[in-house]
Short mmCIF file of C-alpha atoms and ligand atoms in Angstrom, two decimals:
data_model
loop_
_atom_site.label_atom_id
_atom_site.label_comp_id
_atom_site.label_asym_id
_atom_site.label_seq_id
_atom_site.Cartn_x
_atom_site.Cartn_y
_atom_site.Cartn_z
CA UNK A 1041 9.58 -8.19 -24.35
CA UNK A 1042 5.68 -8.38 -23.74
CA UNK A 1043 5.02 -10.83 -26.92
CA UNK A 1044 7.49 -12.99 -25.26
CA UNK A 1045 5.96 -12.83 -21.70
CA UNK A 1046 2.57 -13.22 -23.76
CA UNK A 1047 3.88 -15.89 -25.28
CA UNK A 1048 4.28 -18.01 -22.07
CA UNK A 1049 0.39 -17.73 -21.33
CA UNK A 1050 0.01 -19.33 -24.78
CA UNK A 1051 -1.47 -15.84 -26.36
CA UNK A 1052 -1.17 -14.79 -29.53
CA UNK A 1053 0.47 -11.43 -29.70
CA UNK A 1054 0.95 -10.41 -32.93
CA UNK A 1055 -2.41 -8.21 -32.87
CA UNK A 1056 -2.06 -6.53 -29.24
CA UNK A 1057 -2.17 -3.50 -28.48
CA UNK A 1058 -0.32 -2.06 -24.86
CA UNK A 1059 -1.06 0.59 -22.44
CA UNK A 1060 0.82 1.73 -19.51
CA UNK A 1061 -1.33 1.50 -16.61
CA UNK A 1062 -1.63 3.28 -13.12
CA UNK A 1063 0.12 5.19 -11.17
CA UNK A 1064 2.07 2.94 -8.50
CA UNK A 1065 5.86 3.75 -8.14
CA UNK A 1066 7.31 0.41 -7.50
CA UNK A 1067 6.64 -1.77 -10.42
CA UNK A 1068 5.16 -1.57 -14.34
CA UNK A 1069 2.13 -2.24 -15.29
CA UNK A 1070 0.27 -2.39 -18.48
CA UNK A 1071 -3.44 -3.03 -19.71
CA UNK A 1072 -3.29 -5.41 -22.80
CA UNK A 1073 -5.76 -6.32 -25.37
CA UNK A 1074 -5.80 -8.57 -28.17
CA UNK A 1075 -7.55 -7.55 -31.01
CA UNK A 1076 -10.33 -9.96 -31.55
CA UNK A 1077 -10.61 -10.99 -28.25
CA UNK A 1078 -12.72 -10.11 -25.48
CA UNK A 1079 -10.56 -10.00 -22.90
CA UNK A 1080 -8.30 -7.42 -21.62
CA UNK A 1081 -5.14 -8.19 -19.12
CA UNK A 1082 -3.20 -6.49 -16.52
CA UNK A 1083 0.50 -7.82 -16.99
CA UNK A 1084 2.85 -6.19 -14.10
CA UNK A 1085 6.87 -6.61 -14.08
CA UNK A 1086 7.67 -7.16 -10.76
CA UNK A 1087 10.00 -4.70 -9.68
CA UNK A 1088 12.78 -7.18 -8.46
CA UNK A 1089 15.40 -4.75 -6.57
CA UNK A 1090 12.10 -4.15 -3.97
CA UNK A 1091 10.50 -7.89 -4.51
CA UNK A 1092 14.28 -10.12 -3.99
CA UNK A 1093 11.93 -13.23 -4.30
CA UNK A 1094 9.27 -13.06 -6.86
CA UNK A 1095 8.36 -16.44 -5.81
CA UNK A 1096 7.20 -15.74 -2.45
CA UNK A 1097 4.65 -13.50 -3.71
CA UNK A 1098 2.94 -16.42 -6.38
CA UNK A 1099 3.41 -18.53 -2.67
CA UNK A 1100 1.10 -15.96 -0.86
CA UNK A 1101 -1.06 -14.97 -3.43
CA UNK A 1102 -1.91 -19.17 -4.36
CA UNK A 1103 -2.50 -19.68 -1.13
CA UNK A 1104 -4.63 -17.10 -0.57
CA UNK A 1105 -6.72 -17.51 -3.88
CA UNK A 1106 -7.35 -21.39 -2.94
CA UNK A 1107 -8.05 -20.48 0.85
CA UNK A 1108 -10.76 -17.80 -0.53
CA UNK A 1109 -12.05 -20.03 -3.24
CA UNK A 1110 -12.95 -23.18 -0.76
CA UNK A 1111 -13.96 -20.65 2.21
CA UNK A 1112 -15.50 -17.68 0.15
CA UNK A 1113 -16.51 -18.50 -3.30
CA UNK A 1114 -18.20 -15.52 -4.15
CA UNK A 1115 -15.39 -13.34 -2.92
CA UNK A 1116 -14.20 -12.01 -6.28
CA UNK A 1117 -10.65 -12.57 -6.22
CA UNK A 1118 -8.41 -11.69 -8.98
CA UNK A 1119 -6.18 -14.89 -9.43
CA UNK A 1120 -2.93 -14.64 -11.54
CA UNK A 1121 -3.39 -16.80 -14.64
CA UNK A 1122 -1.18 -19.53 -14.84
CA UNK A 1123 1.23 -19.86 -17.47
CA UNK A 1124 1.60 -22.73 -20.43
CA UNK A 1125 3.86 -24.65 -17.89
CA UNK A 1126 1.64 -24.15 -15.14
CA UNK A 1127 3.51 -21.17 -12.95
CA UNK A 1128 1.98 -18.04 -11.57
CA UNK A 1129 4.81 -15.60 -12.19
CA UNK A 1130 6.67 -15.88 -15.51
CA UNK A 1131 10.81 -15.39 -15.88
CA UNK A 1132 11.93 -14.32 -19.04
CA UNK A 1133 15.58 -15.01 -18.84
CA UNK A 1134 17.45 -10.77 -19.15
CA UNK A 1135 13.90 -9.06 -18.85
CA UNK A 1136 12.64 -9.91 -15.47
CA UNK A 1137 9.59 -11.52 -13.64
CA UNK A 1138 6.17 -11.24 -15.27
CA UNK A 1139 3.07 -11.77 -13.76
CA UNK A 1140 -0.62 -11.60 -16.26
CA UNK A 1141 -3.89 -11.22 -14.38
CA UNK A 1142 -7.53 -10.93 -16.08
CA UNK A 1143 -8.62 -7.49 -16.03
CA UNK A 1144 -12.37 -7.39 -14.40
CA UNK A 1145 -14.82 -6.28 -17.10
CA UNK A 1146 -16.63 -3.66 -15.81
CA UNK A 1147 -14.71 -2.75 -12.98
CA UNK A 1148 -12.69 0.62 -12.77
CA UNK A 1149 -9.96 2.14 -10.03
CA UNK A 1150 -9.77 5.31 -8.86
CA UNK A 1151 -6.76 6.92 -8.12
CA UNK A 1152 -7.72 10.19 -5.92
CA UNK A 1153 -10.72 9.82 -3.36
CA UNK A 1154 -13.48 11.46 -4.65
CA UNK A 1155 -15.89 11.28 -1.65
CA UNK A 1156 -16.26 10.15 1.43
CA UNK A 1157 -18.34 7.22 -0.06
CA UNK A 1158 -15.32 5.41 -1.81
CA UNK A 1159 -13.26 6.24 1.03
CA UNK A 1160 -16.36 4.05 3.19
CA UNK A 1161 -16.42 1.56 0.00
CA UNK A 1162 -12.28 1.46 -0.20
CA UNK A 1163 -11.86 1.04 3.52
CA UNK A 1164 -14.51 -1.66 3.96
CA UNK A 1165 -12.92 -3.91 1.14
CA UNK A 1166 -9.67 -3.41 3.25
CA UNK A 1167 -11.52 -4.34 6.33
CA UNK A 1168 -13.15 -7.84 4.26
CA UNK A 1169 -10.22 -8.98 2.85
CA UNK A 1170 -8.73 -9.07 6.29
CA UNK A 1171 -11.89 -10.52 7.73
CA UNK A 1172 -12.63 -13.40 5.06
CA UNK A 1173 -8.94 -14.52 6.28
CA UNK A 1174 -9.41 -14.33 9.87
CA UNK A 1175 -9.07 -18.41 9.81
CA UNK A 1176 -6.26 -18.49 7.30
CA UNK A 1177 -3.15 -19.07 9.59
CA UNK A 1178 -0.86 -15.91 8.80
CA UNK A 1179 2.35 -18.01 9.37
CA UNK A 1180 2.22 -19.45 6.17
CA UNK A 1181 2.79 -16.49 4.37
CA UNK A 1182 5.86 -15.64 3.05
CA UNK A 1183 7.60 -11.85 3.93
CA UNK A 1184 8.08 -10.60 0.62
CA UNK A 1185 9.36 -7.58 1.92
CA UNK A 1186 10.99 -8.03 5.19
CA UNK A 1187 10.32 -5.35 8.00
CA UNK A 1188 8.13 -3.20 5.56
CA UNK A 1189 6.02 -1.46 8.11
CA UNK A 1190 8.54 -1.99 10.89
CA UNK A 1191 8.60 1.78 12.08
CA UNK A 1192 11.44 1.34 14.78
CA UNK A 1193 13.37 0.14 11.73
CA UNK A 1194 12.59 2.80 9.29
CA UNK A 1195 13.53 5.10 11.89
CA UNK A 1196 16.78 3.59 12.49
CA UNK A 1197 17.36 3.93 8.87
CA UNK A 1198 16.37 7.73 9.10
CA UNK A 1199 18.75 7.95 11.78
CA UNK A 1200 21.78 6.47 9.76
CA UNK A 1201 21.08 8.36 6.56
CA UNK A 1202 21.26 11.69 9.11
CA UNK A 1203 24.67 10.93 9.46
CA UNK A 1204 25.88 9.38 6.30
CA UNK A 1205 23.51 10.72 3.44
CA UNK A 1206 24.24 13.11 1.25
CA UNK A 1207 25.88 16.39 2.83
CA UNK A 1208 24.18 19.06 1.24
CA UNK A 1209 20.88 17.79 1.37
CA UNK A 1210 21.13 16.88 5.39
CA UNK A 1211 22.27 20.07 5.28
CA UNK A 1212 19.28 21.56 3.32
CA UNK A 1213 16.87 19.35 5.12
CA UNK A 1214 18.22 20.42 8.89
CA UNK A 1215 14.23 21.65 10.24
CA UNK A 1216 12.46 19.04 8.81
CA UNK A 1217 15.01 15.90 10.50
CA UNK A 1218 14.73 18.49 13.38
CA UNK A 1219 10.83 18.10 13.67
CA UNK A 1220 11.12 14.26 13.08
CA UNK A 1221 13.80 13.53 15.26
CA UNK A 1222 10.96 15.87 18.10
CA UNK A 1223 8.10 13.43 17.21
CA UNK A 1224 10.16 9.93 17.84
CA UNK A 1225 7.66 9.14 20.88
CA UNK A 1226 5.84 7.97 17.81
CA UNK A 1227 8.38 5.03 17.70
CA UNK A 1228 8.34 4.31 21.17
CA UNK A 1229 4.30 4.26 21.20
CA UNK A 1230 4.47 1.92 17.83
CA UNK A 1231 6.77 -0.60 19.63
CA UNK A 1232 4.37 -0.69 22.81
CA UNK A 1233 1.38 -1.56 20.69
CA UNK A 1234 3.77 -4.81 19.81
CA UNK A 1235 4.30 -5.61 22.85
CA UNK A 1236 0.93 -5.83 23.94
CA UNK A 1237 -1.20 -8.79 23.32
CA UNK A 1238 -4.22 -6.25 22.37
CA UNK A 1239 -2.81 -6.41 18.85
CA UNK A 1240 -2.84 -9.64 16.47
CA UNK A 1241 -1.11 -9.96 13.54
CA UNK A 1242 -3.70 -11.02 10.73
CA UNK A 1243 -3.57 -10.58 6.77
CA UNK A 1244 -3.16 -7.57 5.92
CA UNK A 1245 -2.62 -5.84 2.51
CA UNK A 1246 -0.08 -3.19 3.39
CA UNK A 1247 -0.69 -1.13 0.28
CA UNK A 1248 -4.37 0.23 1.05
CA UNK A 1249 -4.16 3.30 -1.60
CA UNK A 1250 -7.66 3.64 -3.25
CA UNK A 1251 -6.10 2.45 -6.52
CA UNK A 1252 -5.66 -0.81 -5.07
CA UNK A 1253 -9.60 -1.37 -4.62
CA UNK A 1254 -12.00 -2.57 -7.93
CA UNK A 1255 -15.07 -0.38 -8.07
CA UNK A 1256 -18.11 -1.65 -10.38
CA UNK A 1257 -20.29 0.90 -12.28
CA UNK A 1258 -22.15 1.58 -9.16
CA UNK A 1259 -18.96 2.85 -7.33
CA UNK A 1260 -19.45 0.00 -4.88
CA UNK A 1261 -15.96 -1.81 -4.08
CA UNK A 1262 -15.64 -5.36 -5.44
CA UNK A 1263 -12.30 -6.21 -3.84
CA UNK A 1264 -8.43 -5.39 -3.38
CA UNK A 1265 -6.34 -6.20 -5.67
CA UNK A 1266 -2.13 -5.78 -6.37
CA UNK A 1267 -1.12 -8.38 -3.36
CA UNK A 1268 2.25 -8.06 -3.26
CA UNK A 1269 2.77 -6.55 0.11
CA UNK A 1270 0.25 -8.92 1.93
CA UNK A 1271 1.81 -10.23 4.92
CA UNK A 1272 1.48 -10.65 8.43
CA UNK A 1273 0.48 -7.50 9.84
CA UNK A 1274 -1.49 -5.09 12.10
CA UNK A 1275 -4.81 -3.56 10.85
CA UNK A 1276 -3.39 -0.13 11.89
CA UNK A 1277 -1.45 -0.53 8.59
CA UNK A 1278 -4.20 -0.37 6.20
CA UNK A 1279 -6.22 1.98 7.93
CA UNK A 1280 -3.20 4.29 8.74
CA UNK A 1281 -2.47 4.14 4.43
CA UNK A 1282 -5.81 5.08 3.82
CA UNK A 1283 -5.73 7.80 6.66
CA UNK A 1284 -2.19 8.87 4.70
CA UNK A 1285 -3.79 8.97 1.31
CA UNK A 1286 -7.60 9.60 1.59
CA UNK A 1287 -7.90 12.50 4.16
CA UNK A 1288 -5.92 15.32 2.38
CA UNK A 1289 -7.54 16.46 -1.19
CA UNK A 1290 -3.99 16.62 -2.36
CA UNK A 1291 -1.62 13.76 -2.45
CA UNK A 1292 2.27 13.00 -1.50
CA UNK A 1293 3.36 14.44 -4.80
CA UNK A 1294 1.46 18.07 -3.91
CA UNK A 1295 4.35 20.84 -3.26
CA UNK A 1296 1.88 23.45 -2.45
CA UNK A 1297 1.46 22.37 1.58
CA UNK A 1298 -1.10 25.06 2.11
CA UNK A 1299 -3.19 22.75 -0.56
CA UNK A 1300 -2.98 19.75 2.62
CA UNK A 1301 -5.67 18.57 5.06
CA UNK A 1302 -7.08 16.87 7.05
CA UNK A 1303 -10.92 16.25 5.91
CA UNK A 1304 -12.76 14.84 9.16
CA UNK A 1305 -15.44 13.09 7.16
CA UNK A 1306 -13.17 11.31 5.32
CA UNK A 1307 -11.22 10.11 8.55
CA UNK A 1308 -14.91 9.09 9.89
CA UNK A 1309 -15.52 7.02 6.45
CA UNK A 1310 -12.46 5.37 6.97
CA UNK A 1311 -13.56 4.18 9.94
CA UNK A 1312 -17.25 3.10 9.70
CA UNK A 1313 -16.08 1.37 6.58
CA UNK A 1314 -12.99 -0.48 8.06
CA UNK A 1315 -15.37 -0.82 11.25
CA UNK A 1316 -18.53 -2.53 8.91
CA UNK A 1317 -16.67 -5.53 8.03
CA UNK A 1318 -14.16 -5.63 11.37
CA UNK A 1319 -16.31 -4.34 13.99
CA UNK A 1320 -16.41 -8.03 15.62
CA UNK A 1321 -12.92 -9.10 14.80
CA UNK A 1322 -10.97 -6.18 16.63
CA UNK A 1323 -10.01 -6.41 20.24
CA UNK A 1324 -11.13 -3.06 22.04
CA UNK A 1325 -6.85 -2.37 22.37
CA UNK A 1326 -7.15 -1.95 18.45
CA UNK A 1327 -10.65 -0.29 18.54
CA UNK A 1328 -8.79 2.70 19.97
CA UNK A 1329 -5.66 2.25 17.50
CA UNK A 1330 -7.00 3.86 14.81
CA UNK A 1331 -5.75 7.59 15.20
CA UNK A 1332 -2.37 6.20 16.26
CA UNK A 1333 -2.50 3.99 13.08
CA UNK A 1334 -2.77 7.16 11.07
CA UNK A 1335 0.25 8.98 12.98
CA UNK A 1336 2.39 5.66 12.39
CA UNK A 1337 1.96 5.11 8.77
CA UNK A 1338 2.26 9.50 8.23
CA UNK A 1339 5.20 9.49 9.95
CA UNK A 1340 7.16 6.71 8.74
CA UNK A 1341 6.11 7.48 5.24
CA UNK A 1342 8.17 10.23 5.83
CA UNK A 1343 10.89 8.78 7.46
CA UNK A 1344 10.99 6.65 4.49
CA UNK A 1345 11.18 9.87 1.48
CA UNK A 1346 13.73 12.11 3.66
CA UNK A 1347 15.90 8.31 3.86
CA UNK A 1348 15.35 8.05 0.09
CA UNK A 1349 16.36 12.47 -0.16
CA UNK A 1350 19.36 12.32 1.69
CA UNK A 1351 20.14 9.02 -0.07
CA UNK A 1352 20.26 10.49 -3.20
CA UNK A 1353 16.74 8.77 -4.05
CA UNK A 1354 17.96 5.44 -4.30
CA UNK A 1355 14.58 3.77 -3.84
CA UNK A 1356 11.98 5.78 -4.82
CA UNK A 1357 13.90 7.63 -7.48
CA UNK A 1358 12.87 10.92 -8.28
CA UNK A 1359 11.87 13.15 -11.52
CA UNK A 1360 12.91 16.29 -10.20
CA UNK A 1361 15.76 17.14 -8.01
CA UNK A 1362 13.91 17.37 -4.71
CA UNK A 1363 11.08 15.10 -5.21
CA UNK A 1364 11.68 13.12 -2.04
CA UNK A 1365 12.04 15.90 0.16
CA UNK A 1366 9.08 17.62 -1.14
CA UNK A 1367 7.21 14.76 -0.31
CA UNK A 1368 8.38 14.14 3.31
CA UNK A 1369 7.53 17.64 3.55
CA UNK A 1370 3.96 17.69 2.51
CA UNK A 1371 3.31 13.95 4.37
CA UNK A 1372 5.35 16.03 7.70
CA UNK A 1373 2.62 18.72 6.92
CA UNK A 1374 -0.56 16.03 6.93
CA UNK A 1375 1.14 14.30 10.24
CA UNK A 1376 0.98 17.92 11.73
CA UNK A 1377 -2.50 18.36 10.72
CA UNK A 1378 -3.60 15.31 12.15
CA UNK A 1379 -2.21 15.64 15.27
CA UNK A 1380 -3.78 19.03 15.43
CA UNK A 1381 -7.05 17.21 15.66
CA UNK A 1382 -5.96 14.58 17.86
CA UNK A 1383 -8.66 15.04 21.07
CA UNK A 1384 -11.75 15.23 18.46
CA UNK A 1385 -10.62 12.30 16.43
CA UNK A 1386 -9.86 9.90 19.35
CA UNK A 1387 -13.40 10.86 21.11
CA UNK A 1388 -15.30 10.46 17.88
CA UNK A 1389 -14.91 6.44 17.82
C1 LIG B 2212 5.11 2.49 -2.95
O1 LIG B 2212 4.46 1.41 -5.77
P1 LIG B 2212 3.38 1.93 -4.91
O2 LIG B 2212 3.08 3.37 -5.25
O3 LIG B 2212 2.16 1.04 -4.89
C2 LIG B 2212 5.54 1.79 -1.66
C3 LIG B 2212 4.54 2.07 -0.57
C4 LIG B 2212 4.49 3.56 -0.36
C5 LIG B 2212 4.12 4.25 -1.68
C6 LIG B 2212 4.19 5.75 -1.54
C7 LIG B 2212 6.78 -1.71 -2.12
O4 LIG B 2212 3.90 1.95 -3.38
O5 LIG B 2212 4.94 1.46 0.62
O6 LIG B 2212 3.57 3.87 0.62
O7 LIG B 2212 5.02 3.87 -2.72
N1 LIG B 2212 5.62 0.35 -1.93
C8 LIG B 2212 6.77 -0.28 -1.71
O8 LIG B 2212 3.65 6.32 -2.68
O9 LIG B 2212 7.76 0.26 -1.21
MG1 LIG B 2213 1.43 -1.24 -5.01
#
């Protein structure tokens, strides 16, 4: 399957050799390198039950790359290469859609925060890629997944698989829907920041995990990289994933919840960082969305593994039996924390 995707870039594959790559859940990614050559590649499938139209993301991610290119030239932007016939996603006919980008000599990810200095590093890469496309109108992007971080939505969802998931596990799973169901006014507060005109809708990568920034030797970030989910969005989204996934020392998959927390000097990294590039572009309504932000993307994180649990994992799949509720437990258990903290968070920014 590979020497044929490799094949449409025009590379010789019969000397490769193929490594499975990262850590992300949705789609597959390997590293490849051709023996003799200098280069190494990321090739992704693109995981097309999640992704219904490939296409849309070459759309954004072109656009994008030529926007940055005239506007930003130095901005180190990791272009999909384009294939023999010119395309920057690749269909093999059985197998799937392909995409090949170079892989940045030098550069490394990280897949658990270390310190607060690549959360500062991560978050302010979030915050530039956001800034660089402040003039880019938003509109032309295409919504490669519609109503991704649409909260009122996932709860919705949450509310329907309640009722017509899986039995035993709503069964099983009766406190924790209890003590979601208790925090809705989360949904109600989300849907007020969209009605207000404090909030704009700008680019925004809605995947802000640290393994999604490039670090060079010096652990400063270079830039963000695996654009699928960028779309029109609010800010709170990336800085409420990086709240989600940098403040506790453990991640989503951690099944010991006594292992969670809340690290305040990570939360105040976060910030500074997200605040050294965006400082200037944020309205003062979204200067003092940033806790909130965190709450949001906590919560319906969530929402979205107990859905998946009491859908009999569906979407996220799972490789034990109770994957998906062990995970809406732990991120219910780091959405506790936080809120624990709320009054010295809010005052510290
Ligand atoms: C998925 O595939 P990955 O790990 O980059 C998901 C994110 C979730 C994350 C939770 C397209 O991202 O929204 O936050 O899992 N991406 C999609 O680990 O659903
Ligand atoms: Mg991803």
């Amino acid at each position: 399957m590979i020497s044929e995707v490799l094949n449409e870039y025009g590379l010789n594959s019969a000397a490769l050799n193929v490594t499975p790559f990262g850590t992300g859940l949705i789609n597959h990614t390997w590293k490849i390198h051709l023996n003799g050559d200098a280069n190494s590649f990321i090739l992704q499938k693109i995981n097309c039950k999640i992704f219904r139209k490939p296409e849309d993301i070459a759309h954004n991610t072109r656009l994008i790359g030529e926007y940055l290119h005239k506007n930003f030239p130095n901005y180190l932007y990791v272009r999909p290469l384009l294939s023999k016939s010119g395309a920057d996603i690749v269909h093999i006919k059985d197998k799937g859609f392909f995409r090949l980008v170079p892989f940045v000599e030098n550069s490394h990810t990280i897949d658990v925060v270390q310190s607060p200095g690549q959360a500062y590093e991560a978050a302010r890469q979030f915050g530039k890629f956001t800034k660089l496309l402040n003039g880019f109108d938003v509109s032309q992007l295409r919504i490669t997944i519609p109503d991704f971080h649409n909260l009122p939505l996932r709860y919705s969802q949450f509310l329907d698989a309640i009722k017509q998931g899986n039995p035993s596990r709503i069964e099983d799973s009766k406190e924790m829907i209890q003590w979601l169901v208790e925090h809705d006014f989360l949904v109600k507060r989300f849907g007020a920041m969209e009605q207000s005109s404090g909030f704009k809708k700008r680019v925004t990568h809605h995947d802000a995990k640290i393994s999604n920034v490039l670090f060079n030797e010096n652990n400063q970030g270079l830039c963000v990289i695996d654009l699928d989910t960028v779309m029109p969005g609010y800010f709170i989204s990336d800085v409420g994933d990086m709240f989600r996934t940098y403040l506790s020392p453990v991640s989503e998959e951690e099944s010991d919840f006594t292992k969670v927390e809340v690290r305040d000097e990570y939360y105040h990294a976060i910030c500074e960082g997200y605040l050294s590039e965006m400082r200037e572009e944020l309205s003062a309504d979204e200067k003092s969305g940033f806790f909130d932000g965190g709450c949001y993307l906590i919560y319906m994180q969530a929402l979205r593994f107990i859905t998946d649990h009491l859908q009999d994992d569906a979407y996220y799949g799972a490789h034990y039996a109770n994957q998906n509720f062990v995970r809406a437990g732990n991120q219910m258990i780091l959405l506790q924390k936080l809120l624990s903290k709320e009054s010295e968070m809010r005052s510290s920014h």
